[in-house]
PDB file of C-alpha atoms in Angstrom:
ATOM      1  CA  UNK A 818      90.858  78.571  77.192  1.00  0.00           C
ATOM      2  CA  UNK A 819      91.145  81.082  80.005  1.00  0.00           C
ATOM      3  CA  UNK A 820      94.740  81.965  79.183  1.00  0.00           C
ATOM      4  CA  UNK A 821      97.128  83.633  76.802  1.00  0.00           C
ATOM      5  CA  UNK A 822      99.375  81.719  74.434  1.00  0.00           C
ATOM      6  CA  UNK A 823     102.609  82.961  76.050  1.00  0.00           C
ATOM      7  CA  UNK A 824     104.528  81.148  78.828  1.00  0.00           C
ATOM      8  CA  UNK A 825     104.347  82.875  82.218  1.00  0.00           C
ATOM      9  CA  UNK A 826     105.490  81.923  85.678  1.00  0.00           C
ATOM     10  CA  UNK A 827     104.643  82.937  89.235  1.00  0.00           C
ATOM     11  CA  UNK A 828     107.477  83.964  91.552  1.00  0.00           C
ATOM     12  CA  UNK A 829     106.799  83.931  95.298  1.00  0.00           C
ATOM     13  CA  UNK A 830     108.529  86.445  97.526  1.00  0.00           C
ATOM     14  CA  UNK A 831     108.252  87.770 101.070  1.00  0.00           C
ATOM     15  CA  UNK A 832     106.874  91.180 101.968  1.00  0.00           C
ATOM     16  CA  UNK A 833     107.721  91.322 105.669  1.00  0.00           C
ATOM     17  CA  UNK A 834     110.910  93.364 105.150  1.00  0.00           C
ATOM     18  CA  UNK A 835     113.267  94.678 102.485  1.00  0.00           C
ATOM     19  CA  UNK A 836     116.196  92.634 103.793  1.00  0.00           C
ATOM     20  CA  UNK A 837     116.957  89.571 101.742  1.00  0.00           C
ATOM     21  CA  UNK A 838     114.595  90.707  99.003  1.00  0.00           C
ATOM     22  CA  UNK A 839     115.440  88.824  95.812  1.00  0.00           C
ATOM     23  CA  UNK A 840     115.106  90.849  92.589  1.00  0.00           C
ATOM     24  CA  UNK A 841     112.126  89.865  90.443  1.00  0.00           C
ATOM     25  CA  UNK A 842     112.481  90.763  86.761  1.00  0.00           C
ATOM     26  CA  UNK A 843     109.996  91.146  83.892  1.00  0.00           C
ATOM     27  CA  UNK A 844     107.028  91.261  86.269  1.00  0.00           C
ATOM     28  CA  UNK A 845     103.735  92.612  84.936  1.00  0.00           C
ATOM     29  CA  UNK A 846     101.692  92.193  88.123  1.00  0.00           C
ATOM     30  CA  UNK A 847     102.080  91.590  91.847  1.00  0.00           C
ATOM     31  CA  UNK A 848      99.333  89.752  93.726  1.00  0.00           C
ATOM     32  CA  UNK A 849      99.097  89.846  97.510  1.00  0.00           C
ATOM     33  CA  UNK A 850      97.257  87.208  99.524  1.00  0.00           C
ATOM     34  CA  UNK A 851      95.880  88.655 102.763  1.00  0.00           C
ATOM     35  CA  UNK A 852      93.577  87.226 105.463  1.00  0.00           C
ATOM     36  CA  UNK A 853      89.966  87.781 104.463  1.00  0.00           C
ATOM     37  CA  UNK A 854      88.956  89.077 107.889  1.00  0.00           C
ATOM     38  CA  UNK A 855      91.114  92.196 107.847  1.00  0.00           C
ATOM     39  CA  UNK A 856      90.168  94.691 110.546  1.00  0.00           C
ATOM     40  CA  UNK A 857      87.268  96.781 109.125  1.00  0.00           C
ATOM     41  CA  UNK A 858      88.962  99.900 110.495  1.00  0.00           C
ATOM     42  CA  UNK A 859      91.971  99.103 108.303  1.00  0.00           C
ATOM     43  CA  UNK A 860      89.815  98.924 105.181  1.00  0.00           C
ATOM     44  CA  UNK A 861      88.006 102.139 106.111  1.00  0.00           C
ATOM     45  CA  UNK A 862      91.311 103.958 106.538  1.00  0.00           C
ATOM     46  CA  UNK A 863      92.489 102.583 103.208  1.00  0.00           C
ATOM     47  CA  UNK A 864      89.286 103.710 101.496  1.00  0.00           C
ATOM     48  CA  UNK A 865      89.855 107.200 102.943  1.00  0.00           C
ATOM     49  CA  UNK A 866      93.396 107.121 101.569  1.00  0.00           C
ATOM     50  CA  UNK A 867      92.030 106.124  98.177  1.00  0.00           C
ATOM     51  CA  UNK A 868      89.663 109.084  98.182  1.00  0.00           C
ATOM     52  CA  UNK A 869      92.597 111.424  98.851  1.00  0.00           C
ATOM     53  CA  UNK A 870      94.465 109.935  95.876  1.00  0.00           C
ATOM     54  CA  UNK A 871      91.727 110.533  93.317  1.00  0.00           C
ATOM     55  CA  UNK A 872      93.070 111.601  89.947  1.00  0.00           C
ATOM     56  CA  UNK A 873      91.145 112.777  86.912  1.00  0.00           C
ATOM     57  CA  UNK A 874      88.503 110.558  85.321  1.00  0.00           C
ATOM     58  CA  UNK A 875      90.867 110.226  82.381  1.00  0.00           C
ATOM     59  CA  UNK A 876      93.461 108.558  84.612  1.00  0.00           C
ATOM     60  CA  UNK A 877      90.923 106.168  86.136  1.00  0.00           C
ATOM     61  CA  UNK A 878      89.641 105.186  82.699  1.00  0.00           C
ATOM     62  CA  UNK A 879      93.102 103.983  81.697  1.00  0.00           C
ATOM     63  CA  UNK A 880      92.809 101.258  84.339  1.00  0.00           C
ATOM     64  CA  UNK A 881      90.553  98.223  83.867  1.00  0.00           C
ATOM     65  CA  UNK A 882      88.768  97.655  87.189  1.00  0.00           C
ATOM     66  CA  UNK A 883      85.764  95.610  88.221  1.00  0.00           C
ATOM     67  CA  UNK A 884      83.925  95.015  91.471  1.00  0.00           C
ATOM     68  CA  UNK A 885      83.917  91.595  93.112  1.00  0.00           C
ATOM     69  CA  UNK A 886      80.291  90.589  93.663  1.00  0.00           C
ATOM     70  CA  UNK A 887      80.606  86.796  93.312  1.00  0.00           C
ATOM     71  CA  UNK A 888      81.657  84.874  96.415  1.00  0.00           C
ATOM     72  CA  UNK A 889      85.090  83.225  96.414  1.00  0.00           C
ATOM     73  CA  UNK A 890      85.989  84.895  93.112  1.00  0.00           C
ATOM     74  CA  UNK A 891      89.006  86.985  94.127  1.00  0.00           C
ATOM     75  CA  UNK A 892      91.312  84.769  92.060  1.00  0.00           C
ATOM     76  CA  UNK A 893      89.201  85.213  88.936  1.00  0.00           C
ATOM     77  CA  UNK A 894      88.896  88.959  89.510  1.00  0.00           C
ATOM     78  CA  UNK A 895      92.647  89.156  90.107  1.00  0.00           C
ATOM     79  CA  UNK A 896      93.300  87.325  86.827  1.00  0.00           C
ATOM     80  CA  UNK A 897      91.026  89.723  84.944  1.00  0.00           C
ATOM     81  CA  UNK A 898      92.697  92.743  86.560  1.00  0.00           C
ATOM     82  CA  UNK A 899      96.139  91.384  85.688  1.00  0.00           C
ATOM     83  CA  UNK A 900      95.466  90.480  82.070  1.00  0.00           C
ATOM     84  CA  UNK A 901      93.209  93.422  81.189  1.00  0.00           C
ATOM     85  CA  UNK A 902      95.857  95.909  82.285  1.00  0.00           C
ATOM     86  CA  UNK A 903      98.641  94.111  80.403  1.00  0.00           C
ATOM     87  CA  UNK A 904      96.935  93.316  77.089  1.00  0.00           C
ATOM     88  CA  UNK A 905      99.760  94.962  75.155  1.00  0.00           C
ATOM     89  CA  UNK A 906     102.166  92.352  76.560  1.00  0.00           C
ATOM     90  CA  UNK A 907     100.006  89.303  75.829  1.00  0.00           C
ATOM     91  CA  UNK A 908      99.018  87.209  72.837  1.00  0.00           C
ATOM     92  CA  UNK A 909      95.670  85.467  73.273  1.00  0.00           C
ATOM     93  CA  UNK A 910      94.575  82.123  71.910  1.00  0.00           C
ATOM     94  CA  UNK A 911      92.009  82.509  69.133  1.00  0.00           C
ATOM     95  CA  UNK A 912      89.210  80.964  71.202  1.00  0.00           C
ATOM     96  CA  UNK A 913      90.171  82.636  74.494  1.00  0.00           C
ATOM     97  CA  UNK A 914      87.181  83.130  76.801  1.00  0.00           C
ATOM     98  CA  UNK A 915      89.201  85.741  78.641  1.00  0.00           C
ATOM     99  CA  UNK A 916      89.884  87.754  75.484  1.00  0.00           C
ATOM    100  CA  UNK A 917      86.194  87.788  74.554  1.00  0.00           C
ATOM    101  CA  UNK A 918      85.135  88.871  78.044  1.00  0.00           C
ATOM    102  CA  UNK A 919      87.622  91.752  78.088  1.00  0.00           C
ATOM    103  CA  UNK A 920      86.592  92.915  74.616  1.00  0.00           C
ATOM    104  CA  UNK A 921      82.913  92.823  75.569  1.00  0.00           C
ATOM    105  CA  UNK A 922      83.445  94.805  78.792  1.00  0.00           C
ATOM    106  CA  UNK A 923      86.152  97.288  77.802  1.00  0.00           C
ATOM    107  CA  UNK A 924      83.789 100.287  77.795  1.00  0.00           C
ATOM    108  CA  UNK A 925      81.717  99.251  80.817  1.00  0.00           C
ATOM    109  CA  UNK A 926      81.780 100.630  84.351  1.00  0.00           C
ATOM    110  CA  UNK A 927      83.186  98.577  87.244  1.00  0.00           C
ATOM    111  CA  UNK A 928      79.651  97.662  88.321  1.00  0.00           C
ATOM    112  CA  UNK A 929      78.594  96.682  84.793  1.00  0.00           C
ATOM    113  CA  UNK A 930      81.667  94.477  84.443  1.00  0.00           C
ATOM    114  CA  UNK A 931      80.777  92.776  87.721  1.00  0.00           C
ATOM    115  CA  UNK A 932      77.284  92.002  86.447  1.00  0.00           C
ATOM    116  CA  UNK A 933      78.742  90.673  83.195  1.00  0.00           C
ATOM    117  CA  UNK A 934      81.063  88.420  85.195  1.00  0.00           C
ATOM    118  CA  UNK A 935      78.102  87.145  87.213  1.00  0.00           C
ATOM    119  CA  UNK A 936      76.318  86.091  84.012  1.00  0.00           C
ATOM    120  CA  UNK A 937      79.328  84.658  82.134  1.00  0.00           C
ATOM    121  CA  UNK A 938      78.776  80.897  82.097  1.00  0.00           C
ATOM    122  CA  UNK A 939      82.115  80.266  80.361  1.00  0.00           C
ATOM    123  CA  UNK A 940      84.162  82.001  83.043  1.00  0.00           C
ATOM    124  CA  UNK A 941      81.987  80.500  85.791  1.00  0.00           C
ATOM    125  CA  UNK A 942      82.925  77.004  84.645  1.00  0.00           C
ATOM    126  CA  UNK A 943      86.602  77.810  85.078  1.00  0.00           C
ATOM    127  CA  UNK A 944      86.039  79.747  88.298  1.00  0.00           C
ATOM    128  CA  UNK A 945      84.052  76.935  89.943  1.00  0.00           C
ATOM    129  CA  UNK A 946      86.874  74.487  89.382  1.00  0.00           C
ATOM    130  CA  UNK A 947      89.487  76.878  90.747  1.00  0.00           C
ATOM    131  CA  UNK A 948      87.401  78.066  93.714  1.00  0.00           C
ATOM    132  CA  UNK A 949      86.859  74.491  94.887  1.00  0.00           C
ATOM    133  CA  UNK A 950      90.589  74.189  95.550  1.00  0.00           C
ATOM    134  CA  UNK A 951      91.761  77.779  95.783  1.00  0.00           C
ATOM    135  CA  UNK A 952      92.733  79.907  98.750  1.00  0.00           C
ATOM    136  CA  UNK A 953      89.632  82.078  98.445  1.00  0.00           C
ATOM    137  CA  UNK A 954      87.533  79.060  99.435  1.00  0.00           C
ATOM    138  CA  UNK A 955      86.533  79.298 103.098  1.00  0.00           C
ATOM    139  CA  UNK A 956      86.268  75.976 104.895  1.00  0.00           C
ATOM    140  CA  UNK A 957      84.083  75.638 107.957  1.00  0.00           C
ATOM    141  CA  UNK A 958      85.913  76.921 111.012  1.00  0.00           C
ATOM    142  CA  UNK A 959      88.773  78.356 108.968  1.00  0.00           C
ATOM    143  CA  UNK A 960      89.612  81.822 107.699  1.00  0.00           C
ATOM    144  CA  UNK A 961      89.883  82.413 103.955  1.00  0.00           C
ATOM    145  CA  UNK A 962      92.240  84.673 102.057  1.00  0.00           C
ATOM    146  CA  UNK A 963      91.683  87.549  99.669  1.00  0.00           C
ATOM    147  CA  UNK A 964      93.701  88.519  96.588  1.00  0.00           C
ATOM    148  CA  UNK A 965      94.710  92.109  95.800  1.00  0.00           C
ATOM    149  CA  UNK A 966      96.436  92.932  92.504  1.00  0.00           C
ATOM    150  CA  UNK A 967      99.032  95.613  91.741  1.00  0.00           C
ATOM    151  CA  UNK A 968      99.788  96.701  88.169  1.00  0.00           C
ATOM    152  CA  UNK A 969     101.822  99.349  86.370  1.00  0.00           C
ATOM    153  CA  UNK A 970      99.560 101.356  84.073  1.00  0.00           C
ATOM    154  CA  UNK A 971     100.902 104.493  82.444  1.00  0.00           C
ATOM    155  CA  UNK A 972     103.882 104.636  84.793  1.00  0.00           C
ATOM    156  CA  UNK A 973     101.600 104.638  87.842  1.00  0.00           C
ATOM    157  CA  UNK A 974     101.298 101.941  90.516  1.00  0.00           C
ATOM    158  CA  UNK A 975      97.664 100.876  90.808  1.00  0.00           C
ATOM    159  CA  UNK A 976      96.125  98.713  93.521  1.00  0.00           C
ATOM    160  CA  UNK A 977      93.072  96.764  92.349  1.00  0.00           C
ATOM    161  CA  UNK A 978      90.845  95.288  95.054  1.00  0.00           C
ATOM    162  CA  UNK A 979      87.361  94.206  93.992  1.00  0.00           C
ATOM    163  CA  UNK A 980      86.001  94.857  97.497  1.00  0.00           C
ATOM    164  CA  UNK A 981      86.664  98.572  97.104  1.00  0.00           C
ATOM    165  CA  UNK A 982      84.744 101.089  95.023  1.00  0.00           C
ATOM    166  CA  UNK A 983      87.655 102.350  92.926  1.00  0.00           C
ATOM    167  CA  UNK A 984      91.257 101.507  92.023  1.00  0.00           C
ATOM    168  CA  UNK A 985      93.939 103.099  94.220  1.00  0.00           C
ATOM    169  CA  UNK A 986      96.747 105.156  92.655  1.00  0.00           C
ATOM    170  CA  UNK A 987      99.974 104.842  94.686  1.00  0.00           C
ATOM    171  CA  UNK A 988     102.057 107.163  92.509  1.00  0.00           C
ATOM    172  CA  UNK A 989     104.863 106.812  89.996  1.00  0.00           C
ATOM    173  CA  UNK A 990     106.621 103.528  89.218  1.00  0.00           C
ATOM    174  CA  UNK A 991     108.566 101.935  86.350  1.00  0.00           C
ATOM    175  CA  UNK A 992     109.460  98.475  85.051  1.00  0.00           C
ATOM    176  CA  UNK A 993     112.634  98.299  87.145  1.00  0.00           C
ATOM    177  CA  UNK A 994     111.128  99.436  90.463  1.00  0.00           C
ATOM    178  CA  UNK A 995     107.601  98.050  90.067  1.00  0.00           C
ATOM    179  CA  UNK A 996     107.969  94.962  92.277  1.00  0.00           C
ATOM    180  CA  UNK A 997     109.791  96.886  95.005  1.00  0.00           C
ATOM    181  CA  UNK A 998     107.203  99.675  94.893  1.00  0.00           C
ATOM    182  CA  UNK A 999     104.323  97.207  95.147  1.00  0.00           C
ATOM    183  CA  UNK A1000     106.086  95.389  97.986  1.00  0.00           C
ATOM    184  CA  UNK A1001     106.258  98.606  99.995  1.00  0.00           C
ATOM    185  CA  UNK A1002     102.476  98.915  99.795  1.00  0.00           C
ATOM    186  CA  UNK A1003     102.088  95.268 100.809  1.00  0.00           C
ATOM    187  CA  UNK A1004     104.271  95.882 103.860  1.00  0.00           C
ATOM    188  CA  UNK A1005     101.962  98.712 104.894  1.00  0.00           C
ATOM    189  CA  UNK A1006      99.135  96.166 105.158  1.00  0.00           C
ATOM    190  CA  UNK A1007     101.346  93.935 107.302  1.00  0.00           C
ATOM    191  CA  UNK A1008     102.252  96.830 109.607  1.00  0.00           C
ATOM    192  CA  UNK A1009      98.621  97.882 110.032  1.00  0.00           C
ATOM    193  CA  UNK A1010      97.662  94.335 111.046  1.00  0.00           C
ATOM    194  CA  UNK A1011     100.274  94.086 113.806  1.00  0.00           C
ATOM    195  CA  UNK A1012      99.236  90.653 115.082  1.00  0.00           C
ATOM    196  CA  UNK A1013      98.709  89.108 111.640  1.00  0.00           C
ATOM    197  CA  UNK A1014     101.561  87.351 109.823  1.00  0.00           C
ATOM    198  CA  UNK A1015      99.700  85.403 107.120  1.00  0.00           C
ATOM    199  CA  UNK A1016     100.530  87.670 104.200  1.00  0.00           C
ATOM    200  CA  UNK A1017     102.257  86.498 101.027  1.00  0.00           C
ATOM    201  CA  UNK A1018     102.895  87.854  97.547  1.00  0.00           C
ATOM    202  CA  UNK A1019     103.553  86.503  94.082  1.00  0.00           C
ATOM    203  CA  UNK A1020     104.794  88.245  90.938  1.00  0.00           C
ATOM    204  CA  UNK A1021     103.629  87.239  87.461  1.00  0.00           C
ATOM    205  CA  UNK A1022     106.658  87.222  85.144  1.00  0.00           C
ATOM    206  CA  UNK A1023     107.561  86.088  81.663  1.00  0.00           C
ATOM    207  CA  UNK A1024     108.979  82.577  81.824  1.00  0.00           C
TER     208      UNK A1024
END
């Protein structure tokens, strides 16, 4: 239901350094898992960076982005960000809940899409099952993790984080360098959180 009809696979890789980095081919998205309790100062600095990278409204409109307003939904938001920005590479099942949601929200703002996600009972059913077991779920006394998505839209590397107000444009990229380019941004998060080592990344590739 909440899927395309094509076979895809997830490839895990490290982001701590460039040494020993295994090439990842045919990737359409990179998703980084980071500790949920990132230093607020880090996020504020990143938001300031985002403001300095603002492009024209036309550029922003090419990217499908929505805010995360539902608790423990970073995986669902990450899936929507990944698929919505790669629709030209996917074939959907005829009864796909995901396809219908994206069609219904294509011309909405990030805030409107968030409200639509809040009210979508079909996606909630899938999300509830995933959140009960997923890494976004925060157990008592334990720290949860947050998912950030990177995609290549129009030859530009975009960072999509539902906690932020806008998508972040990190500059030019291409199909061959996309994973390496996204990994460099992931390593910047690791460097900013000097005492934190619980970062990981996964690339979504054609099987």
